mmCIF file of C-alpha atoms in Angstrom:
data_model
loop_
_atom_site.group_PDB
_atom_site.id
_atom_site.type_symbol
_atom_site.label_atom_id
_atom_site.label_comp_id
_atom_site.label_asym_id
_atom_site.label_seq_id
_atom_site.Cartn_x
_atom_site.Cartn_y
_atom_site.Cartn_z
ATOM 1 C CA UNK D 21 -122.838 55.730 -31.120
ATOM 2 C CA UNK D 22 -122.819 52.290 -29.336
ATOM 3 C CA UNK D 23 -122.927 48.942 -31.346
ATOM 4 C CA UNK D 24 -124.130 45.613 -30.295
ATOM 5 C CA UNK D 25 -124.367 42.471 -31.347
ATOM 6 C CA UNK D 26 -124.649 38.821 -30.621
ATOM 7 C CA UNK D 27 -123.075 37.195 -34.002
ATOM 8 C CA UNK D 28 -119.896 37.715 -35.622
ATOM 9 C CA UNK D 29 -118.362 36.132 -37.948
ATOM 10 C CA UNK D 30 -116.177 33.831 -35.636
ATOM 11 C CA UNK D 31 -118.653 31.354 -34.246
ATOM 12 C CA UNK D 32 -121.033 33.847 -32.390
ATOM 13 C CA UNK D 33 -124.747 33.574 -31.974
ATOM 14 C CA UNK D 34 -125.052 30.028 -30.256
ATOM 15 C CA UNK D 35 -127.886 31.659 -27.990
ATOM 16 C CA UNK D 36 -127.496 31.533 -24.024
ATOM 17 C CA UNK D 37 -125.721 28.916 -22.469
ATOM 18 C CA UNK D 38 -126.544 26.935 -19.899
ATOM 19 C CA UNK D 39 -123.967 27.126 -17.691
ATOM 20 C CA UNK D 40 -123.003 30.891 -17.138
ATOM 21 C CA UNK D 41 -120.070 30.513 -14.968
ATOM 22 C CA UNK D 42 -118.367 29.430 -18.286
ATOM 23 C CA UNK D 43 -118.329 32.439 -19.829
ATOM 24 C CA UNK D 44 -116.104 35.280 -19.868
ATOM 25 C CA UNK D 45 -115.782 39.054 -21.039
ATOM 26 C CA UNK D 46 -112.780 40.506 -22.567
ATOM 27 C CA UNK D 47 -112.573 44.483 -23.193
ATOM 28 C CA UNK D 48 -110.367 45.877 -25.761
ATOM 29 C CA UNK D 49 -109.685 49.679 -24.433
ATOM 30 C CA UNK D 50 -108.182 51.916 -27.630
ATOM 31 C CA UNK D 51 -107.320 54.754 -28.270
ATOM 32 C CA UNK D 52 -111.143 55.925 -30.157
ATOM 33 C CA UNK D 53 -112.979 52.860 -29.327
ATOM 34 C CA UNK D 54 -113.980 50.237 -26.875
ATOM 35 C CA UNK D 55 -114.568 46.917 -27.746
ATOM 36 C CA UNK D 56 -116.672 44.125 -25.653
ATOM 37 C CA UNK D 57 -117.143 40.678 -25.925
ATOM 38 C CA UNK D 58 -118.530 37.781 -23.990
ATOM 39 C CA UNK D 59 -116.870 34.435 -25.239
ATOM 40 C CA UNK D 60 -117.451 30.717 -24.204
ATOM 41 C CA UNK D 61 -114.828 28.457 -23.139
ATOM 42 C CA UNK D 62 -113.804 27.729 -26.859
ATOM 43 C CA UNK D 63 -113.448 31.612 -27.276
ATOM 44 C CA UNK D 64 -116.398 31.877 -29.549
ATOM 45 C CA UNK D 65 -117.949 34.803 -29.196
ATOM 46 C CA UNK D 66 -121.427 35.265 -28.023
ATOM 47 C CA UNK D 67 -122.227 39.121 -27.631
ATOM 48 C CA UNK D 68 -119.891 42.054 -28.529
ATOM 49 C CA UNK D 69 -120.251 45.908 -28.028
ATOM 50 C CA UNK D 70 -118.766 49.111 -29.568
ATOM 51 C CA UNK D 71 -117.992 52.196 -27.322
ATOM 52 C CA UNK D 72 -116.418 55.588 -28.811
ATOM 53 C CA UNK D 73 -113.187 56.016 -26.133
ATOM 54 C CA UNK D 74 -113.930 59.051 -23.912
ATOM 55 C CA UNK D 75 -111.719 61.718 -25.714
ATOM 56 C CA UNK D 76 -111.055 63.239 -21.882
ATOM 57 C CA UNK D 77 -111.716 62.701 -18.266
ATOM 58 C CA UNK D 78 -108.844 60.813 -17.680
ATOM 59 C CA UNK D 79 -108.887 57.224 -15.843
ATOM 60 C CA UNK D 80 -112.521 57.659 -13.848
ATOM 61 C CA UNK D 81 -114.309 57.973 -17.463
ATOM 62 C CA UNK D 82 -112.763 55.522 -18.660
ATOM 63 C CA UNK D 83 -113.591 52.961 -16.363
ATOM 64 C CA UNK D 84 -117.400 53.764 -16.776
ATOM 65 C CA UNK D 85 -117.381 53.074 -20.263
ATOM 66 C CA UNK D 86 -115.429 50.272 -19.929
ATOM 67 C CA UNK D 87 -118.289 48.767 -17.766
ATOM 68 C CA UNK D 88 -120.989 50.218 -20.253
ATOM 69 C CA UNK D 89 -119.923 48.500 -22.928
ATOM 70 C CA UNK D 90 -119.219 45.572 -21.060
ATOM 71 C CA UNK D 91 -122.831 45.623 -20.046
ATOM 72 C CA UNK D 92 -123.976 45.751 -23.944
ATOM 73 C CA UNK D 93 -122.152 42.992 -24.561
ATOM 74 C CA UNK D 94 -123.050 41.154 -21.503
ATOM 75 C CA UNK D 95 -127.208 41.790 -22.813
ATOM 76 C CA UNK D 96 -126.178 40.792 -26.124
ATOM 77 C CA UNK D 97 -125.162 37.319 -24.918
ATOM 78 C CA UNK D 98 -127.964 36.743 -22.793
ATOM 79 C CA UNK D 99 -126.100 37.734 -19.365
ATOM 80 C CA UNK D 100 -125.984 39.784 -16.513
ATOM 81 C CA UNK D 101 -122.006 41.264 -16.304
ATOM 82 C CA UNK D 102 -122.303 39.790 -12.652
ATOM 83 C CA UNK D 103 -122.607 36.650 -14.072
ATOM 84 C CA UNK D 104 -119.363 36.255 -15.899
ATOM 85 C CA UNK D 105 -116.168 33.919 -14.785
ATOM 86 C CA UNK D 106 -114.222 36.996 -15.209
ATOM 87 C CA UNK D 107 -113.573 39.841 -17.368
ATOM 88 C CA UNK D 108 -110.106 40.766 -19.099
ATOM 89 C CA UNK D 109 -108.999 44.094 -19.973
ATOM 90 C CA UNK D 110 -106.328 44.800 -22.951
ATOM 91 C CA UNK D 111 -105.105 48.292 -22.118
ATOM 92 C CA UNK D 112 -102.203 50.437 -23.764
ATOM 93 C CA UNK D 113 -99.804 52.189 -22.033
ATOM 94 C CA UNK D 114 -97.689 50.492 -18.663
ATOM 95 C CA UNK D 115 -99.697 47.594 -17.680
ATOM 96 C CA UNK D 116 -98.835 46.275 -13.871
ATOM 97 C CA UNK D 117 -100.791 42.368 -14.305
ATOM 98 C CA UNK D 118 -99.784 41.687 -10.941
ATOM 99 C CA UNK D 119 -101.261 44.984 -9.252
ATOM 100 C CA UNK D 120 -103.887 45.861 -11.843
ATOM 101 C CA UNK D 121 -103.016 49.253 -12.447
ATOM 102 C CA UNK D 122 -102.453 51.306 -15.626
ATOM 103 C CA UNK D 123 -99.912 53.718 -16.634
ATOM 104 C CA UNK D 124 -98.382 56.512 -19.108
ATOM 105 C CA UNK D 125 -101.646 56.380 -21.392
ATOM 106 C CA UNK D 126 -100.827 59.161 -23.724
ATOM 107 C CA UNK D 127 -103.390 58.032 -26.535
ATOM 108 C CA UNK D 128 -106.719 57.514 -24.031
ATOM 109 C CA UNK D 129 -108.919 60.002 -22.820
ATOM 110 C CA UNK D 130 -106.407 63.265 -22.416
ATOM 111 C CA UNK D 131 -103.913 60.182 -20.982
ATOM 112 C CA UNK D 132 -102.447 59.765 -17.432
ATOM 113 C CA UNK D 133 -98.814 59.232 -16.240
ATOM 114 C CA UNK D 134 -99.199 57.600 -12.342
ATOM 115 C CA UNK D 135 -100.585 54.397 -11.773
ATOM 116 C CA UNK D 136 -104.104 53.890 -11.790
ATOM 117 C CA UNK D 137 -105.993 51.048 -10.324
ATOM 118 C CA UNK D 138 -108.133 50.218 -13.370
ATOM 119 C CA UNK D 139 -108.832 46.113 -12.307
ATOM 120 C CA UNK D 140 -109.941 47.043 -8.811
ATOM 121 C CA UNK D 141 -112.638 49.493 -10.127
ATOM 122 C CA UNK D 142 -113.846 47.785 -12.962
ATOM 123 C CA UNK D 143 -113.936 44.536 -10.044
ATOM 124 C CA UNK D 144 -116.048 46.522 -8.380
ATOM 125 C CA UNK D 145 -118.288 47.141 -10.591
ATOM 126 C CA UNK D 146 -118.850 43.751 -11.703
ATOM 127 C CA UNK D 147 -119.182 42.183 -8.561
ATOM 128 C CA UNK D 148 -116.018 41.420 -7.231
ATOM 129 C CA UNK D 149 -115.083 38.626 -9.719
ATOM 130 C CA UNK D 150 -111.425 38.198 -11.086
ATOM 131 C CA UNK D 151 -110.212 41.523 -13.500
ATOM 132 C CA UNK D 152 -106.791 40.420 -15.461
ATOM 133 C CA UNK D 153 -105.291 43.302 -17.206
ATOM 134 C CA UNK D 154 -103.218 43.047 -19.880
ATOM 135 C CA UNK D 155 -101.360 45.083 -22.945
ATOM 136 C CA UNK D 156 -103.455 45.451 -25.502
ATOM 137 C CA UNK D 157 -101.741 43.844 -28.249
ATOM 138 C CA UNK D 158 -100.001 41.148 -26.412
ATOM 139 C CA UNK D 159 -103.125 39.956 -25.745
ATOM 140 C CA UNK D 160 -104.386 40.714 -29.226
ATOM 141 C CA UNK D 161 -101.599 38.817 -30.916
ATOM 142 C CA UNK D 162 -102.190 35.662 -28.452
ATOM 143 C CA UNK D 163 -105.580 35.974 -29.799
ATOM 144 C CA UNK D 164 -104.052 35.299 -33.439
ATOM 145 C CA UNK D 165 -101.621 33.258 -32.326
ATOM 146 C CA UNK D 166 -104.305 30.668 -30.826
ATOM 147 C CA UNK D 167 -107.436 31.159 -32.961
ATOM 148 C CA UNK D 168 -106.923 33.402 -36.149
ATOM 149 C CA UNK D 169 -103.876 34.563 -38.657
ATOM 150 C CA UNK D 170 -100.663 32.647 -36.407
ATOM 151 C CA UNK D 171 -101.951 29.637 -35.413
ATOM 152 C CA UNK D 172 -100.317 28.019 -38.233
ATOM 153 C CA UNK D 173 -96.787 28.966 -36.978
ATOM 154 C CA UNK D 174 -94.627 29.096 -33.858
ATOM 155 C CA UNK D 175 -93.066 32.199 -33.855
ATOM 156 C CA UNK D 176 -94.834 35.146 -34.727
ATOM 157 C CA UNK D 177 -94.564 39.174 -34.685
ATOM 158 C CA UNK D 178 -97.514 40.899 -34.514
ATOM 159 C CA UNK D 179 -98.014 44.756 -36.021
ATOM 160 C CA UNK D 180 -100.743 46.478 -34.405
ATOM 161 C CA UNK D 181 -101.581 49.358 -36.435
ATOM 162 C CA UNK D 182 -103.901 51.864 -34.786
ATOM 163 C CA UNK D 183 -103.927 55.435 -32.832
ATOM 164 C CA UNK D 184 -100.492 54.244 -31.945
ATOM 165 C CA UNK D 185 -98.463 51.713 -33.195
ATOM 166 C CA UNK D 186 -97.950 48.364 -31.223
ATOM 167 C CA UNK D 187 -96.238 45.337 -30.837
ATOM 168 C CA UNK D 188 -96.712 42.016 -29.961
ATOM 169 C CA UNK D 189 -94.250 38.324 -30.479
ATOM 170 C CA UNK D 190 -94.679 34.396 -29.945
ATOM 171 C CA UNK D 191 -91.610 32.826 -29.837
ATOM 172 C CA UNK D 192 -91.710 29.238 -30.201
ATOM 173 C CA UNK D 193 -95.052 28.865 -29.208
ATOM 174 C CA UNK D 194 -94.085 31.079 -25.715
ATOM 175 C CA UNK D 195 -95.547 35.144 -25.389
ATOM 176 C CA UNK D 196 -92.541 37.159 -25.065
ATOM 177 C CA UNK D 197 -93.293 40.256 -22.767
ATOM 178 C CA UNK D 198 -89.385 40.164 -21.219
ATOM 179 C CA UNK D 199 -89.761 42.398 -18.258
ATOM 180 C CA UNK D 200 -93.148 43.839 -19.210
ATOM 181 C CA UNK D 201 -92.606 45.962 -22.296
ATOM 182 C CA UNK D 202 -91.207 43.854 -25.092
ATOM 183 C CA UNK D 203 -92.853 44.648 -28.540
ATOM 184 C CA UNK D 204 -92.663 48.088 -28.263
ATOM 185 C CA UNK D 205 -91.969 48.132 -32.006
ATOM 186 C CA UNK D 206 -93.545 51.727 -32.354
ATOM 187 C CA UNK D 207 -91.025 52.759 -30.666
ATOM 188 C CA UNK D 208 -88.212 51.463 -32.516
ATOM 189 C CA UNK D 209 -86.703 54.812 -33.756
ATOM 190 C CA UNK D 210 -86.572 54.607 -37.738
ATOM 191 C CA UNK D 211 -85.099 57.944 -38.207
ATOM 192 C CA UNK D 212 -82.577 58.988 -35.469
ATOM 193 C CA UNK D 213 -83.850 62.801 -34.419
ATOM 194 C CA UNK D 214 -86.750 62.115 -36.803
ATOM 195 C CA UNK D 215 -90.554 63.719 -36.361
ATOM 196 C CA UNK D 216 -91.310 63.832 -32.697
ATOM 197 C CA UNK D 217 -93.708 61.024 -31.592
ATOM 198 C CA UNK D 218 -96.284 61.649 -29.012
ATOM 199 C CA UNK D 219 -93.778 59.731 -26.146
ATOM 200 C CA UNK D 220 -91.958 62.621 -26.399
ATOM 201 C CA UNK D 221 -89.005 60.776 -28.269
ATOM 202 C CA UNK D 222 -87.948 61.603 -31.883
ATOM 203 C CA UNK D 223 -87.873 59.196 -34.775
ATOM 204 C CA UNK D 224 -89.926 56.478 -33.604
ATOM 205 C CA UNK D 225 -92.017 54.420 -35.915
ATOM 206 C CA UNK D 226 -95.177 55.653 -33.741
ATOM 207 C CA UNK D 227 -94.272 59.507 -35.201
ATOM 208 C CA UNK D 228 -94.520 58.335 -38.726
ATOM 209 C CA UNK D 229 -97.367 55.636 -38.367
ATOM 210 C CA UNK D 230 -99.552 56.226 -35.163
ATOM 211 C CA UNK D 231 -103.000 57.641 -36.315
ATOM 212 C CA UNK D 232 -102.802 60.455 -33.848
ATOM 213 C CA UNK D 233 -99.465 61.281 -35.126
ATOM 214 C CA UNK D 234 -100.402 61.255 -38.501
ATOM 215 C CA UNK D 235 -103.556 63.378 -38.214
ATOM 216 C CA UNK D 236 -101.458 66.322 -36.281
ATOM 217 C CA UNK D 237 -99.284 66.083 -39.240
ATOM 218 C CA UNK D 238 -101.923 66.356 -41.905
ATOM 219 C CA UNK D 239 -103.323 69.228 -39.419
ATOM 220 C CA UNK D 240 -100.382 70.804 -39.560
ATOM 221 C CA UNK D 241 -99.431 70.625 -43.059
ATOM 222 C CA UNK D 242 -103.832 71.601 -44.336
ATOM 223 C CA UNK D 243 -102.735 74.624 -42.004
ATOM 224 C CA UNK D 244 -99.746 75.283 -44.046
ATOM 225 C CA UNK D 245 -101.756 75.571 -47.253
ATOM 226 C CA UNK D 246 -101.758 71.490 -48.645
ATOM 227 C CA UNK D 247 -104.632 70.570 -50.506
ATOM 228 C CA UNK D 248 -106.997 67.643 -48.896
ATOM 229 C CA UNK D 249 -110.239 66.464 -48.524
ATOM 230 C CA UNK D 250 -109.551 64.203 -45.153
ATOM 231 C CA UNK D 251 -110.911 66.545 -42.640
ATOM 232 C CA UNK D 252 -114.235 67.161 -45.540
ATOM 233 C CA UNK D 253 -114.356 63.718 -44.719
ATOM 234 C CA UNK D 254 -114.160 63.728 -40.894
ATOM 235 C CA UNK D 255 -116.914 66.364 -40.623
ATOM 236 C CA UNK D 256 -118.759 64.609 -43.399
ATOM 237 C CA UNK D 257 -119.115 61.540 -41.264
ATOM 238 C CA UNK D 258 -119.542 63.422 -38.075
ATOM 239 C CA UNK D 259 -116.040 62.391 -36.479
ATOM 240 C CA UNK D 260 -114.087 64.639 -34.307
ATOM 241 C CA UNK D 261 -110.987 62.292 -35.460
ATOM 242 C CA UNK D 262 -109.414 61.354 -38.660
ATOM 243 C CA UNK D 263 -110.388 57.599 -37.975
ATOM 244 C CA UNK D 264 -109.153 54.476 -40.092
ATOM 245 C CA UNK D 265 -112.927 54.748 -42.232
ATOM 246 C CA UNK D 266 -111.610 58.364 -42.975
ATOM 247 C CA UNK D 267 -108.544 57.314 -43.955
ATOM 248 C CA UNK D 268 -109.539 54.554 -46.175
ATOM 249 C CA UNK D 269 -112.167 57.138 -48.213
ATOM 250 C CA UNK D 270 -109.634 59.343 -48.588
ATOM 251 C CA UNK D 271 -107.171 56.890 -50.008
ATOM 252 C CA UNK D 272 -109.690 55.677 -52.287
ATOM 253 C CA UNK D 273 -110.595 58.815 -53.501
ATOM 254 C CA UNK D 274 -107.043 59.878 -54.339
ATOM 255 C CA UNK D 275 -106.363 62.576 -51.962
ATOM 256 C CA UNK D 276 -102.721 63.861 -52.542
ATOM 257 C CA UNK D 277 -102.098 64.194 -48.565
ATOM 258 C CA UNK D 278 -103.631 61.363 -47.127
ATOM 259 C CA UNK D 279 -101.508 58.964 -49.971
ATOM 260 C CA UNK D 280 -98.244 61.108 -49.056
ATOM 261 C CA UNK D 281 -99.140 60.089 -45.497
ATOM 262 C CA UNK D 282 -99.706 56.581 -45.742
ATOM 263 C CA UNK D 283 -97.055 55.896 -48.155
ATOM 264 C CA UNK D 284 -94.558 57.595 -46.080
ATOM 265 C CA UNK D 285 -96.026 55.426 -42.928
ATOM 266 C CA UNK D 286 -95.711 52.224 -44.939
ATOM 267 C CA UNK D 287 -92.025 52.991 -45.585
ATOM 268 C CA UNK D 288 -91.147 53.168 -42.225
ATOM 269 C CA UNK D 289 -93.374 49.958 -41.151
ATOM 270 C CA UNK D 290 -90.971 48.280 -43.576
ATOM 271 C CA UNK D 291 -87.698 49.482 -41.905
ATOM 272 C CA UNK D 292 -89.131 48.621 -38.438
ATOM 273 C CA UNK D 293 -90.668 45.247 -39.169
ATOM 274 C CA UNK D 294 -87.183 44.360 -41.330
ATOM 275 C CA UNK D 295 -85.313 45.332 -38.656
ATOM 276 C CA UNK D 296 -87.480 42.531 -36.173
ATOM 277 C CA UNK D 297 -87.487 39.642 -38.539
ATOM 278 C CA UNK D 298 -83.184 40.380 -38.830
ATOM 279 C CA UNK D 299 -83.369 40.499 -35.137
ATOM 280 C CA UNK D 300 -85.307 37.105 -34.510
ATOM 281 C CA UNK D 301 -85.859 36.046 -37.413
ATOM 282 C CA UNK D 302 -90.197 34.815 -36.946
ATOM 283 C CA UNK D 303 -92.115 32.708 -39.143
ATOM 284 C CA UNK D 304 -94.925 35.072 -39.910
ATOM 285 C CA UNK D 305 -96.006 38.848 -39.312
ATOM 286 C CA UNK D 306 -99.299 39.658 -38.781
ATOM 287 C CA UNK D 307 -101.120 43.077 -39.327
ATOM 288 C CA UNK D 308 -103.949 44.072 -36.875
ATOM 289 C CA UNK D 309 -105.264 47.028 -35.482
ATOM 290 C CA UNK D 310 -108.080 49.975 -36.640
ATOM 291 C CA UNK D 311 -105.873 50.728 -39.381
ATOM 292 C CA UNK D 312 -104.309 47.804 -40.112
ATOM 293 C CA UNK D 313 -107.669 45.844 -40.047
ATOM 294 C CA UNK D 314 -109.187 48.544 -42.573
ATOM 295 C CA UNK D 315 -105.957 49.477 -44.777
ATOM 296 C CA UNK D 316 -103.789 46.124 -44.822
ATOM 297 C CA UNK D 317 -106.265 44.226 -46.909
ATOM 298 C CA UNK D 318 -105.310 46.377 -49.695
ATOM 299 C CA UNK D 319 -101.670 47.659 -48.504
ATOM 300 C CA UNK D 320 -100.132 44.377 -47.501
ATOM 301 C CA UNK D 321 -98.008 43.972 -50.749
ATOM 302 C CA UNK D 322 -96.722 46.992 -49.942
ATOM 303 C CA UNK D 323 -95.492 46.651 -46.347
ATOM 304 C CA UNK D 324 -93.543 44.115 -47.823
ATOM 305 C CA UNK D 325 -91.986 45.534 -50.300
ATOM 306 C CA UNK D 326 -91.170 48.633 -48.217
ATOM 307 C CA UNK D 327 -89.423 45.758 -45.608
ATOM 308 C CA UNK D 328 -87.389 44.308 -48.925
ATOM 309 C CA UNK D 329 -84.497 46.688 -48.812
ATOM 310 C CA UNK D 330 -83.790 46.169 -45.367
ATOM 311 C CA UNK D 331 -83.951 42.616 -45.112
ATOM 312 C CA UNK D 332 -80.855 40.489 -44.642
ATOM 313 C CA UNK D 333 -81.960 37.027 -46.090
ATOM 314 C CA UNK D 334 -84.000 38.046 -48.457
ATOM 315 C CA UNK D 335 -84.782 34.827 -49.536
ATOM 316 C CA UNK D 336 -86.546 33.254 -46.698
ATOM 317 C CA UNK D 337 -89.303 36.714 -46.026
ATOM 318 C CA UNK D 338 -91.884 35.732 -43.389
ATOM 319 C CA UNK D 339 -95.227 35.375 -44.333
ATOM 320 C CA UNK D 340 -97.431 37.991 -44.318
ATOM 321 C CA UNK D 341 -101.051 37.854 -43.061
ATOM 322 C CA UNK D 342 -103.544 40.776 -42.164
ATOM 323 C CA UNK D 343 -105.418 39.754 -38.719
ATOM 324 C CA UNK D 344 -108.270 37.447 -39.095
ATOM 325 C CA UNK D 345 -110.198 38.062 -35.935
ATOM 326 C CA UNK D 346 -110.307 41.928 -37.473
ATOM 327 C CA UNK D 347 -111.451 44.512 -34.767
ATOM 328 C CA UNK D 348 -112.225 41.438 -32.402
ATOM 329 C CA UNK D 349 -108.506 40.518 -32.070
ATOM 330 C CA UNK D 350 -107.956 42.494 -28.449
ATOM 331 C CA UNK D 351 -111.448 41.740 -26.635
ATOM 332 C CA UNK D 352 -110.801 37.969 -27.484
ATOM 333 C CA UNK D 353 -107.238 38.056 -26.572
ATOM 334 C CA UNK D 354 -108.239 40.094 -23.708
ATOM 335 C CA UNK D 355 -111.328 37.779 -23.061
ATOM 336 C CA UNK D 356 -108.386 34.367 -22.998
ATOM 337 C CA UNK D 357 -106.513 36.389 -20.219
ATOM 338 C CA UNK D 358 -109.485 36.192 -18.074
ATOM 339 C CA UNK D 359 -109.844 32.556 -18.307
ATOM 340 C CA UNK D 360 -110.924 30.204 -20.931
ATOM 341 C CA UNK D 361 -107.569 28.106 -22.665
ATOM 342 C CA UNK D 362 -108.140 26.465 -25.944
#
């Protein structure tokens, strides 16, 4: 089911402006939904839209709901799609900036391995204005870094917590992509020829964390006879996945699986996310993403506790925030890549 809106709770709902040209749209493509926005120039946000991500089809589907729930957003704010500056795209996967194509999507829409020219058809479609593609949380963690949970601090490591596990880091007030791929922390292995993680590696943090690799565990294991109420739950709400709202009713309700699960996920965050702040040593982590936005609130403590053991100066821990911009965090970012610069 689609959801749109034209308020938020971070500044939307100033009505039209006058002066279209200074707006842009920012797309947040995940691995189960889509989220739109239309922001102004100070990155307020004036219309938003929920898609469900096309579980198959590969890149062609995608790109039509992309522009669908662009266009929801785009009528939410008051605004023809057309009409907009430009429109950025946070993607997972390989992201090529410079040629606008996407890559090795495992998590979206059955996935794809070759290049795909996502900016040119989504340009298309919106009437040949500029298309900036970017990872998705890179540009969700510079969408932190300037307006939510890090803008307090100049070096920051962001956790995106979803159907995969992601990565983002400020560092001294610059992004740091190196050649492309830096904050890959999901696939930092945590247990060498550990659980097999949908890359096709073993051990990662992904295996042990990702939502998709969680729920083929739990799959596996309700198969094997374990006692659970998650996928009650699933068909209960009418979801074909085990999504983060799932997860979080399951949790509360004490299911014996679902707590093995997480707990067992949180342990391994805290050896990965140690492991970082030995590395380089950041002011602050922050905790995003559809399950970190729904499960951190209440699991925070614990991620840090689970990174205790495995930190080397224990007395100087970074500080810990959950994401303030919540599900918003990639479409903003995303929406910043486009144009606007607070």
């Amino acid at each position: 089911m689609a959801e749109a809106s034209a308020k938020n709770g971070h500044g939307a709902g100033n009505g039209t402006p006058a002066d279209k040209a200074r707006i842009w749209g920012g797309i947040d493509l995940g691995g189960t939904k889509i989220e739109a926005v239309v922001v102004d120039a100070r990155g307020e946000v004036l219309g938003r839209a929920r898609h469900p991500t096309p579980a198959a089809g590969g890149p062609g589907e995608v790109v039509k709901e992309l522009y669908g729930t662009l266009g929801e957003a785009a009528q939410a704010a008051g605004v023809e799609p057309t009409k907009l500056a430009g429109v950025g795209v946070g993607a997972p996967g390989s992201v090529d900036a410079n040629g606008g194509t996407l890559a090795h999507t495992s998590n979206v829409a059955g996935g794809w391995e070759a290049p795909y020219p996502l900016a040119s058809d989504l340009r298309d479609l919106v009437g040949g204005g500029k298309v900036a593609l970017g990872n998705d949380v890179q540009v969700a963690v510079a969408a932190e870094y300037k307006l939510g949970a890090g803008r307090n601090y100049r070096s920051v490591l962001g956790v995106w917590w979803g159907t995969g596990v992601g990565g983002g880091l400020v560092l001294n007030g610059v992004p740091w992509r190196g050649r492309g791929s830096a904050g890959e922390i999901g696939h930092m292995v945590v247990k060498p020829d550990g659980a097999r993680c949908g890359c096709g590696r073993r051990g990662c943090l992904e295996a042990y964390a990702g939502r998709a690799c969680m729920e083929r565990k739990a799959r596996a294991e309700a198969k094997k006879g374990a006692k659970t109420i998650l996928f009650d739950i699933m068909k209960e709400k009418k979801r074909t996945r085990l999504s983060s709202s799932v997860w979080a009713r399951a949790l509360k309700e004490k299911d014996p699986l679902a707590t093995w699960l997480i707990e067992r996920a949180i342990r391994m965050m805290g050896v990965a996310i140690a492991s970082v702040i030995n590395l380089l040593d950041v002011e602050a982590v922050v905790i995003g993403g559809g399950l970190g936005a729904r499960l951190a609130p209440t699991y925070l403590s614990d991620i840090e506790d689970a990174m205790h053991p495995h930190l080397f100066m224990t007395e100087r821990k970074p500080a810990m925030h959950v994401a303030e911009l919540g599900d918003l965090s990639g479409a903003i970012g995303a929406a910043l890549l486009a144009g606007p610069q607070m």
